[in-house]
């Protein structure tokens, strides 16, 4: 199974950018005050600013051994 797009709510889009782009190095496709779109492999992650997101999310990346620089 492959996810092409995943939409997630976030209390702080700015903090998401700090982690996914600055720490993990994923490419930013779009960044505004209320939305962040990053590309991770085949998947586009869309973080939308929400004052009170309904749930907390947890997901992981399976990175094959030897594929990181």
Coordinates of C-alpha atoms in Angstrom, one line a residue:
X1 CA 0.0 0.0 0.0
X2 CA 1.3 3.5 -0.9
X3 CA -0.1 6.7 0.4
X4 CA 0.1 9.6 -2.0
X5 CA -1.3 12.3 0.3
X6 CA -1.8 12.4 4.0
X7 CA -3.7 15.3 5.6
X8 CA -3.0 16.0 9.3
X9 CA -4.1 18.7 11.8
X10 CA -1.5 20.5 13.8
X11 CA -1.5 23.0 16.7
X12 CA 1.8 24.5 15.3
X13 CA 2.6 24.3 11.6
X14 CA 5.8 26.2 12.3
X15 CA 7.0 23.5 14.7
X16 CA 6.2 20.8 12.2
X17 CA 8.3 22.6 9.6
X18 CA 11.2 22.8 12.2
X19 CA 11.1 19.1 12.7
X20 CA 10.3 17.6 9.2
X21 CA 12.2 20.0 7.1
X22 CA 15.0 21.3 9.3
X23 CA 15.7 18.1 11.4
X24 CA 14.8 15.3 9.0
X25 CA 15.5 17.2 5.8
X26 CA 12.3 16.6 3.9
X27 CA 11.6 19.0 1.0
X28 CA 9.0 21.8 1.5
X29 CA 6.5 22.0 -1.3
X30 CA 4.4 24.8 0.2
X31 CA 4.7 26.8 3.5
X32 CA 2.2 29.4 4.7
X33 CA 1.2 30.5 8.2
X34 CA -1.7 28.0 8.3
X35 CA -0.4 25.1 6.1
X36 CA 2.7 23.1 5.4
X37 CA 3.2 20.6 2.6
X38 CA 6.2 18.4 2.6
X39 CA 7.4 15.6 0.4
X40 CA 8.7 12.4 1.9
X41 CA 9.4 9.8 -0.7
X42 CA 6.1 9.2 -2.7
X43 CA 4.0 10.8 0.0
X44 CA 2.8 14.4 0.3
X45 CA 2.2 15.4 3.9
X46 CA -0.3 18.3 4.4
X47 CA -0.2 19.8 7.8
X48 CA -3.1 22.3 8.4
X49 CA -3.1 24.7 11.4
X50 CA -5.9 23.8 13.9
X51 CA -6.4 25.4 17.3
X52 CA -7.7 22.2 18.7
X53 CA -6.9 19.2 16.5
X54 CA -9.2 16.3 17.3
X55 CA -6.5 13.6 17.7
X56 CA -2.8 13.0 18.1
X57 CA -1.0 11.2 15.3
X58 CA 1.9 8.9 15.2
X59 CA 3.5 7.5 12.1
X60 CA 6.9 6.2 11.2
X61 CA 9.1 5.9 8.2
X62 CA 10.7 2.6 7.2
X63 CA 14.1 3.5 5.8
X64 CA 16.1 0.6 4.3
X65 CA 19.5 0.0 5.8
X66 CA 22.2 1.8 3.9
X67 CA 19.9 4.3 2.2
X68 CA 20.9 7.3 4.2
X69 CA 23.9 9.4 3.4

